[in-house]
Short mmCIF file of C-alpha atoms in Angstrom, two decimals:
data_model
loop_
_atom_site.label_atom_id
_atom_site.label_comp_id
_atom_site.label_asym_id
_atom_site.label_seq_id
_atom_site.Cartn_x
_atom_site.Cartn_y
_atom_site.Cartn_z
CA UNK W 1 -2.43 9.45 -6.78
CA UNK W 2 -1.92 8.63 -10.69
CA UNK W 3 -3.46 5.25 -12.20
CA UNK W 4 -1.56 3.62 -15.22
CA UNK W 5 -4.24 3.14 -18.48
CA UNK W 6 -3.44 1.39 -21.48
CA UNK W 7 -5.70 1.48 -24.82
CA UNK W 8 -7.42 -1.87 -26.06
CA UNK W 9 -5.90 -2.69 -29.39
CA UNK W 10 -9.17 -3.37 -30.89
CA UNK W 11 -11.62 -0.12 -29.88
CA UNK W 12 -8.54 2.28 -28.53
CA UNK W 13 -10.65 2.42 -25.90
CA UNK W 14 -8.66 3.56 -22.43
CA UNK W 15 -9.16 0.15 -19.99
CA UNK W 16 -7.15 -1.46 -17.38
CA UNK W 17 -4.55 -4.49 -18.51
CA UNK W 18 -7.00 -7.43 -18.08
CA UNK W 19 -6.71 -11.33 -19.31
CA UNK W 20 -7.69 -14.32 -18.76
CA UNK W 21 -6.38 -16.52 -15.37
CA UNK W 22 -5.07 -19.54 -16.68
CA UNK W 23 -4.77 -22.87 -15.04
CA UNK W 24 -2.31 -22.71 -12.35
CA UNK W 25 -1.94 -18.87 -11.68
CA UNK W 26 -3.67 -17.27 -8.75
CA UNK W 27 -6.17 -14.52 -10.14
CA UNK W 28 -3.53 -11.59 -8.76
CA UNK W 29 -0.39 -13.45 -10.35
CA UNK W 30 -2.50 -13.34 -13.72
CA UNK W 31 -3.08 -9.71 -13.38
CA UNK W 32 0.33 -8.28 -12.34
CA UNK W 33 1.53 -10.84 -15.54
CA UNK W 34 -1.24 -9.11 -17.47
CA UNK W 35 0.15 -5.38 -16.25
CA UNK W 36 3.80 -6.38 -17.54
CA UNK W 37 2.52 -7.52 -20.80
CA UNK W 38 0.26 -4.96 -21.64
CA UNK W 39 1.96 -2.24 -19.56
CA UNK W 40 5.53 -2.72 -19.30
CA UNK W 41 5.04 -2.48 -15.58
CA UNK W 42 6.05 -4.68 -12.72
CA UNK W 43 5.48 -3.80 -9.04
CA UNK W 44 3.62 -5.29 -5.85
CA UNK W 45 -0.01 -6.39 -6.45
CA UNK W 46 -1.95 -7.22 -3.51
CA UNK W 47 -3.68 -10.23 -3.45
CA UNK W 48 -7.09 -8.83 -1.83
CA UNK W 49 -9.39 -7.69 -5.06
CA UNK W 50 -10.38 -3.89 -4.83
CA UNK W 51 -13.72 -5.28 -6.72
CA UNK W 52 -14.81 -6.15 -9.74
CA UNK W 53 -17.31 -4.68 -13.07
CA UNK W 54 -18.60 -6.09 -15.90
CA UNK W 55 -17.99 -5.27 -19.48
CA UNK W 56 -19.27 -6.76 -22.98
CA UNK W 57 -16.55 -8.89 -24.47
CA UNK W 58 -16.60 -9.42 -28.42
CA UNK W 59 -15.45 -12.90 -28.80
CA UNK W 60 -13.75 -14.81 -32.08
CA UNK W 61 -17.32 -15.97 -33.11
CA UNK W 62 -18.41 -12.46 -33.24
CA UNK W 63 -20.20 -13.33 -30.28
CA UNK W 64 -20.83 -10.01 -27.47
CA UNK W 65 -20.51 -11.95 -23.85
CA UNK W 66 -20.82 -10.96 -20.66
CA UNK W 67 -17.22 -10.67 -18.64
CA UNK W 68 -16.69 -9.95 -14.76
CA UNK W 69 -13.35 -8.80 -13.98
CA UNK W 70 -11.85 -8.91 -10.74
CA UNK W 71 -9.56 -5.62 -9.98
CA UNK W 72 -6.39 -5.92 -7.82
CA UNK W 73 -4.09 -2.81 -6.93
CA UNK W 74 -0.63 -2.75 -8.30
CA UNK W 75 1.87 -0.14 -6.74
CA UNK W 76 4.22 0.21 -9.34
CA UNK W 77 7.66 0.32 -8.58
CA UNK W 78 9.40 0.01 -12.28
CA UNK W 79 8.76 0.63 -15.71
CA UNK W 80 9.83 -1.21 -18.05
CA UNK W 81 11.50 0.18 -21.41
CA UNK W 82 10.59 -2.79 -23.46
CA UNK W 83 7.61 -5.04 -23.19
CA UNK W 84 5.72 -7.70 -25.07
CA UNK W 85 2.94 -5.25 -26.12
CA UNK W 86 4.24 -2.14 -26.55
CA UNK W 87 3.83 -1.64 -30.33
CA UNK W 88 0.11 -2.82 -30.21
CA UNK W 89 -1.20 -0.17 -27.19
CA UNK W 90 -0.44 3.15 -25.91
CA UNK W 91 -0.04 3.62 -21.70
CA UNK W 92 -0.47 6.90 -19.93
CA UNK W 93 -0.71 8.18 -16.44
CA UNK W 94 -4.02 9.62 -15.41
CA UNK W 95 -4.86 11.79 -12.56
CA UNK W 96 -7.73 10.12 -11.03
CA UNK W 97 -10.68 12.05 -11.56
CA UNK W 98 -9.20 11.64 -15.47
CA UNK W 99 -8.96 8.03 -15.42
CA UNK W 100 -12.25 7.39 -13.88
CA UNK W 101 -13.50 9.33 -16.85
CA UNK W 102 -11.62 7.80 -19.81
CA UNK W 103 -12.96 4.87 -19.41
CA UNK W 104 -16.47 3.52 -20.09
CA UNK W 105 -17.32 0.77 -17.35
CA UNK W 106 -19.31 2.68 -14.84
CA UNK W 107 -18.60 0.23 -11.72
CA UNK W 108 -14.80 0.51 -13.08
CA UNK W 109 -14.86 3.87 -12.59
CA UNK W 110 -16.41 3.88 -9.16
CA UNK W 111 -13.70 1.34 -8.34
CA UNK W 112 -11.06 4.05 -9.59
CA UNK W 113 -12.64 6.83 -7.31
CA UNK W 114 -12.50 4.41 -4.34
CA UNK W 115 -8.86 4.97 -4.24
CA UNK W 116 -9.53 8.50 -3.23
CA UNK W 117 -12.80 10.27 -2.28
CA UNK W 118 -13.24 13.69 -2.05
CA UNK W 119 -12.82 14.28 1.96
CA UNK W 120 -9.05 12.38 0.84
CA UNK W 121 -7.83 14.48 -1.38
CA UNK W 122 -8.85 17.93 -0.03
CA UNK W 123 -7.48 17.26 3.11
CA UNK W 124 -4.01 16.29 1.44
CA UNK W 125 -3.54 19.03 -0.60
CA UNK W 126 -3.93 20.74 3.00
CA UNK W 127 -1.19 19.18 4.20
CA UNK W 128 2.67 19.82 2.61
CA UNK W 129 3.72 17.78 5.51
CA UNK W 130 2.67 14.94 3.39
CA UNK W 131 4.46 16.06 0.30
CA UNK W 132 7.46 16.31 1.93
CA UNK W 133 7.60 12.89 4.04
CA UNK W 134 6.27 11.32 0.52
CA UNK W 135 9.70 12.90 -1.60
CA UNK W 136 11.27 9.74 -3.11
CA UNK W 137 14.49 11.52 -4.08
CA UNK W 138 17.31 8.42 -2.95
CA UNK W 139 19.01 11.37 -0.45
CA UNK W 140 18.92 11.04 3.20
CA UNK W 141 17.38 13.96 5.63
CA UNK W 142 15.51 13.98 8.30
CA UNK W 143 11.98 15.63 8.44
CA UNK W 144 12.24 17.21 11.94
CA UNK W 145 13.02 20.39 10.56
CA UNK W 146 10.05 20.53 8.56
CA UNK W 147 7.70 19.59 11.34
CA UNK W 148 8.89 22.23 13.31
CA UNK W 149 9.12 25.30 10.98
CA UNK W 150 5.62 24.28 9.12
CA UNK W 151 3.57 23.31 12.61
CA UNK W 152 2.26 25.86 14.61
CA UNK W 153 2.43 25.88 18.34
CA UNK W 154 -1.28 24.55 19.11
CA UNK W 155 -1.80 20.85 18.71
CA UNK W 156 -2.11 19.80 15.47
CA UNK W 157 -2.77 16.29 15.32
CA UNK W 158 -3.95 15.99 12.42
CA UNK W 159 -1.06 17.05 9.97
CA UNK W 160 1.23 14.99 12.18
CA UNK W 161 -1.47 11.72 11.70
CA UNK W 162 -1.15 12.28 7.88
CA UNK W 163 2.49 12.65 7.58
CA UNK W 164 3.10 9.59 9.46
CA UNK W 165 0.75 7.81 7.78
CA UNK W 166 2.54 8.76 4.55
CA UNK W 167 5.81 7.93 5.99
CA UNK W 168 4.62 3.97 6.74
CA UNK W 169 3.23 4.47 2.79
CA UNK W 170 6.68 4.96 1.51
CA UNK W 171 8.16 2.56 3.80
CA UNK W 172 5.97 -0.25 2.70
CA UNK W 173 6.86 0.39 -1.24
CA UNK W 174 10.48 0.41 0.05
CA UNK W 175 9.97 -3.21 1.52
CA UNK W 176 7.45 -4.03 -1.50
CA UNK W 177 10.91 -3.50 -3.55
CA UNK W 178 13.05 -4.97 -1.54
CA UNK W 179 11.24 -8.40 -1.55
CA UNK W 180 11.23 -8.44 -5.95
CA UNK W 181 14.62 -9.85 -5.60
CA UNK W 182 16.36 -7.11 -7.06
CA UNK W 183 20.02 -6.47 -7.42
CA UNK W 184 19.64 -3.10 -4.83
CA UNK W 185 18.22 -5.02 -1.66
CA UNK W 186 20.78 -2.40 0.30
CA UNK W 187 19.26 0.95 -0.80
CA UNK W 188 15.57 -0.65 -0.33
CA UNK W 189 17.10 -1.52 3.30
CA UNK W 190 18.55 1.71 3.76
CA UNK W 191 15.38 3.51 2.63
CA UNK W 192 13.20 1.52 5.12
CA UNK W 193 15.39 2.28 7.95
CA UNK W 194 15.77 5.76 6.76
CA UNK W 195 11.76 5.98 6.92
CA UNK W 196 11.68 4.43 10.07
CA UNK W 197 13.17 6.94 11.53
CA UNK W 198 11.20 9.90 9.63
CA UNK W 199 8.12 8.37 11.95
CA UNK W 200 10.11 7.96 15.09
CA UNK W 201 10.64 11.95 14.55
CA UNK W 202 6.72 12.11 14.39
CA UNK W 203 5.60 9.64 17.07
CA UNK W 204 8.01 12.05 19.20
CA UNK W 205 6.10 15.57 17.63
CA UNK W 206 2.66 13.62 19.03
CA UNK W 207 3.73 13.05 21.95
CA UNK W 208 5.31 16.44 22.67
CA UNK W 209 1.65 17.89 21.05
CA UNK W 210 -0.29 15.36 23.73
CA UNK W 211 1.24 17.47 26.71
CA UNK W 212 1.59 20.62 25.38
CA UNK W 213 -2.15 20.75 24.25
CA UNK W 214 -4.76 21.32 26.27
CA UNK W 215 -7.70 20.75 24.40
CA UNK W 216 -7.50 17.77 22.24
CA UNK W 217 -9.53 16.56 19.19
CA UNK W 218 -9.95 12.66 21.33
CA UNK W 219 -8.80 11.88 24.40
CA UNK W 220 -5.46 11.69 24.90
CA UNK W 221 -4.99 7.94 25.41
CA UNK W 222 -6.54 7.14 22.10
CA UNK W 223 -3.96 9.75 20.37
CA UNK W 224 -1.13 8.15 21.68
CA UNK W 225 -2.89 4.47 21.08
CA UNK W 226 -3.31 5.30 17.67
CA UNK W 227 0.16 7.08 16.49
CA UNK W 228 1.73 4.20 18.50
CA UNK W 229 -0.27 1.51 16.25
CA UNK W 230 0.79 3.11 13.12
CA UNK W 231 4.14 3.57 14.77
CA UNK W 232 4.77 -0.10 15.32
CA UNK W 233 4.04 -0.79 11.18
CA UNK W 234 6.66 0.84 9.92
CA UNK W 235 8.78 -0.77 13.27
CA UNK W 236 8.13 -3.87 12.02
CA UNK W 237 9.38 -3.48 8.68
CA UNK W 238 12.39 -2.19 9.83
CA UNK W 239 12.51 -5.51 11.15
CA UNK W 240 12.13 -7.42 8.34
CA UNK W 241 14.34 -4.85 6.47
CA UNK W 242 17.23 -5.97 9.08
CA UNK W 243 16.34 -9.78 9.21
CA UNK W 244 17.04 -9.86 5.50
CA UNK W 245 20.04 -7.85 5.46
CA UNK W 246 21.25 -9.96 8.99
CA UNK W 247 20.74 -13.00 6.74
CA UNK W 248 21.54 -12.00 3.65
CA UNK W 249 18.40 -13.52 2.54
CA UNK W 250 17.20 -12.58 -1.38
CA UNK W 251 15.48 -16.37 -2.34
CA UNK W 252 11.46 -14.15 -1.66
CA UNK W 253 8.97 -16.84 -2.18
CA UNK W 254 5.67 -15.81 -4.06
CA UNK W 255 3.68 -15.65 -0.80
CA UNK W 256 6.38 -13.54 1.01
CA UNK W 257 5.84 -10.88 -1.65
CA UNK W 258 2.15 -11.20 -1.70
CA UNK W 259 2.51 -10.21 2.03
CA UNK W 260 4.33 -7.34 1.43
CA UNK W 261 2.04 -6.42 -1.29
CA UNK W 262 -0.91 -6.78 1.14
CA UNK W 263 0.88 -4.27 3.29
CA UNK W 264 1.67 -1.84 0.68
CA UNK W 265 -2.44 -1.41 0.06
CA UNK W 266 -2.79 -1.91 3.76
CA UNK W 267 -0.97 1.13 3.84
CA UNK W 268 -2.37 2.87 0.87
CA UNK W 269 -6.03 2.48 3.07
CA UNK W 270 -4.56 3.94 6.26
CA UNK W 271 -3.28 6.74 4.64
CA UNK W 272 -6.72 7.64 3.07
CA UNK W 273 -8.21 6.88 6.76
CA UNK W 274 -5.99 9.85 8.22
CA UNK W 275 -7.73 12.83 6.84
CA UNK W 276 -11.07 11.54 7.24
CA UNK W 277 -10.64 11.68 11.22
CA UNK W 278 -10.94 15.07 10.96
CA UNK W 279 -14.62 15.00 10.58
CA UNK W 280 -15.53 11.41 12.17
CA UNK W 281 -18.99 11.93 11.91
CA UNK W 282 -19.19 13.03 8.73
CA UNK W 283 -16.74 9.94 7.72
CA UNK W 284 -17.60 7.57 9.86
CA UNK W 285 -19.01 5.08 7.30
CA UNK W 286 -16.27 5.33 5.06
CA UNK W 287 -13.74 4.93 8.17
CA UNK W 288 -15.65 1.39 8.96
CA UNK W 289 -15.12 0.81 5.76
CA UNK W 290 -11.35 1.12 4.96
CA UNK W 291 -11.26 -0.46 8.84
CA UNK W 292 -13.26 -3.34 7.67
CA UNK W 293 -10.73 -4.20 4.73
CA UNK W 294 -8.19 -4.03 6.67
CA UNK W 295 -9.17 -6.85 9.14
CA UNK W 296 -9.91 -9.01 5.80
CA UNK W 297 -6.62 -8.35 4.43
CA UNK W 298 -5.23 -9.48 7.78
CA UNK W 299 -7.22 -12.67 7.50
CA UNK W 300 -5.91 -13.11 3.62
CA UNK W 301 -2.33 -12.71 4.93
CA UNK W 302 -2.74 -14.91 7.84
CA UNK W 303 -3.55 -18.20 5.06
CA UNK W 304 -0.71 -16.61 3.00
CA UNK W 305 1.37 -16.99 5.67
CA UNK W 306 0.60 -21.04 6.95
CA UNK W 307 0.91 -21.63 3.08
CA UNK W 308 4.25 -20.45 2.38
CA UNK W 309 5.56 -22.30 6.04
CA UNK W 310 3.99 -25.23 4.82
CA UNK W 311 5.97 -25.18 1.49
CA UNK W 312 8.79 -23.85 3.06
CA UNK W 313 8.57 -26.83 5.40
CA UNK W 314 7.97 -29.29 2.54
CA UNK W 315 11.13 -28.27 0.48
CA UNK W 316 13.61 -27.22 3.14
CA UNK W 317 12.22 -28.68 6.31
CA UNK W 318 14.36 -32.25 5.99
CA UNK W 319 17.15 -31.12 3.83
CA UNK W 320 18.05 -27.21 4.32
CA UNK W 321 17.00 -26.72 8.17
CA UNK W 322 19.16 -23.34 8.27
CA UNK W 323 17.29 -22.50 5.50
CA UNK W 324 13.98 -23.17 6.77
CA UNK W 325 14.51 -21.86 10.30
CA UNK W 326 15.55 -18.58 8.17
CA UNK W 327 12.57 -18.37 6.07
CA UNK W 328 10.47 -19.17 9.10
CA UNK W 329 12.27 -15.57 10.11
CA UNK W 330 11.36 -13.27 7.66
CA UNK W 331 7.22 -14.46 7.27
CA UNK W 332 7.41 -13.98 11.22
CA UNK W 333 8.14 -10.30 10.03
CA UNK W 334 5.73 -9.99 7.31
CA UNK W 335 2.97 -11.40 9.14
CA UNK W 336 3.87 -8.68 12.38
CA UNK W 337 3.38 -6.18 9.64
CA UNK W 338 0.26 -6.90 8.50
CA UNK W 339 -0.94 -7.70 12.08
CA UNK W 340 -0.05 -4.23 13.26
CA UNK W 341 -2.36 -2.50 10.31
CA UNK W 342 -5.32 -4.66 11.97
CA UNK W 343 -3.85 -2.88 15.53
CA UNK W 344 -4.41 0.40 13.35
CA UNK W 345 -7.69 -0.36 12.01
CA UNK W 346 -9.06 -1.20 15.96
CA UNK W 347 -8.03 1.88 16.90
CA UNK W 348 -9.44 3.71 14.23
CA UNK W 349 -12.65 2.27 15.10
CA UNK W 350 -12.77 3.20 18.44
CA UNK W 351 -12.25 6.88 17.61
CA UNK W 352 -14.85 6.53 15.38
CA UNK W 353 -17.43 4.43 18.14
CA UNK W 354 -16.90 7.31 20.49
CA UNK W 355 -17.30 10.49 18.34
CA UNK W 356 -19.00 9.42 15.50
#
């Protein structure tokens, strides 16, 4: 995990790209506009804040004020070689430990360590499983070959959890793309698919592991419950990967990329959940807590969702029925997505009620 910093051009300072909202953008619009102009990078910001801190603000008057700035994550999926800003700041990629400690806000760098606490990244750099499901080189090959050479003969759930909870990561940036209206909708399709069937390898592995193992770290129903849940994510963006190719569909509203943005850090959280079941009692807390954000993201899609039918309705629903009916189509796929993280999330908390 790397996090993009740019330097204030006042101080030189290291800080995130901030502004002000403006009248009639919605606080994440502002920031990802904020992250192209000081950044020169565009990608799929989630709409659900990670938090917020507090910093000093000098002001024309010479005034020092009080700010609060609200944080949303941006998975960056292009960088730009030009931008409106790019003379006046530098940018750099941090690992995260480095970026929590270039910069001065202390609640912004607790927000920065959020994205990956200790139990997180030990555990993945455990795991090449992950490194290799994770590759974003554009060539196709399946990772069954891996799983078998690298996984010894005992059960090991855990490696396979990780994996295909990395798997569903890349998947969701691969949808995340493929709703920014680019000119390369068929390779984001392809790569979707493509990951789709990485996990079907996986779900297979699990189940294989279920009945070959005799002892097993749960029971066995709440194995299978849970690789299933995280199985049917990265089903149902295949889904929407094929309605939009079926329909040849590349008009992405605002809230139709907001939804896939919700499930891109929907999937960033269930990926951090997956090495923490290894210890449940020792994680529990934090579990609840990436659990509990999911469920509220699932609630923020949900009114994403009746807004953009309701608009869709509005401008399309009298004139353009096709159209509608189409639209209609694809957030009926982008809602299923983010519904089946919530699946994930309940069964991550029943692992964690009964052995935490």
């Amino acid at each position: 995990m790397r996090v993009l910093l740019v330097t204030s051009r006042g101080t030189g300072r290291w800080v995130l790209p901030k502004g002000n909202i403006g009248t009639r953008l919605a606080p994440h619009v502002a920031a990802a506009r904020e992250a192209e102009e000081e950044a020169g990078i565009v990608g799929a910001v989630c709409p659900v804040p990670l938090g917020s801190y507090r910093f000093r603000k000098k002001v024309s008057s010479g005034a020092s004020l009080m700010a609060d700035v609200d944080v949303y994550p941006l998975a960056v999926t292009r960088e730009l070689d030009e931008w409106k800003e790019q003379h006046e700041r530098e940018r750099r990629w941090f690992p995260l430990d480095d970026a929590a400690r270039a910069v001065d806000e202390p609640d912004l760098r607790e927000l920065l360590r959020s994205f990956a606490p200790s139990e997180f990244k030990s555990a993945a750099s455990r795991s090449r499983l992950i490194e290799a499901v994770v590759d974003k080189t554009s060539g196709v090959r399946s990772m069954f070959a891996w799983f078998q050479r690298l996984l010894p003969k005992s059960g090991n759930f855990f490696d396979l959890f990780e994996a295909h909870a990395a798997t569903v990561l890349a998947a969701a940036e691969a949808t995340a793309r493929l709703v920014e209206n680019g000119t390369t909708n068929a390779e984001h399709i392809r790569e979707v698919i493509e990951r789709e069937h990485d996990a079907d390898e996986i779900t297979r592995e699990v189940l294989h592991e279920v009945r070959r193992t005799f002892l097993t770290p749960f029971d066995r129903g709440a194995i299978t419950a849970l690789i299933g849940s995280l199985d049917d994510t990265v089903d149902e963006m295949q889904a929407a990967a094929q309605a939009i190719d079926l329909y040849q569909f590349t008009a992405f509203s605002p809230q139709m990329r907001d939804m896939a943005a919700i499930a891109v850090d929907a999937a960033r959280l269930t990926a951090e959940a997956m090495p923490l079941l290894r210890d449940v009692a020792k994680n529990g807390k934090r579990l609840h807590e990436l659990t509990e954000r999911l469920v509220r993201m699932e609630g923020h899609a949900d009114t994403i969702h009746t807004a953009g039918l309701r608009q869709a309705l509005a401008e399309h629903g009298s004139t353009e029925t096709l159209r509608f009916i189409i639209e209609r189509e694809i957030y009926k796929h982008l809602e299923r997505i983010v519904d089946a993280f919530e699946d994930v999330a309940d069964q991550i908390d029943g692992i964690v009620i009964d052995h935490a």
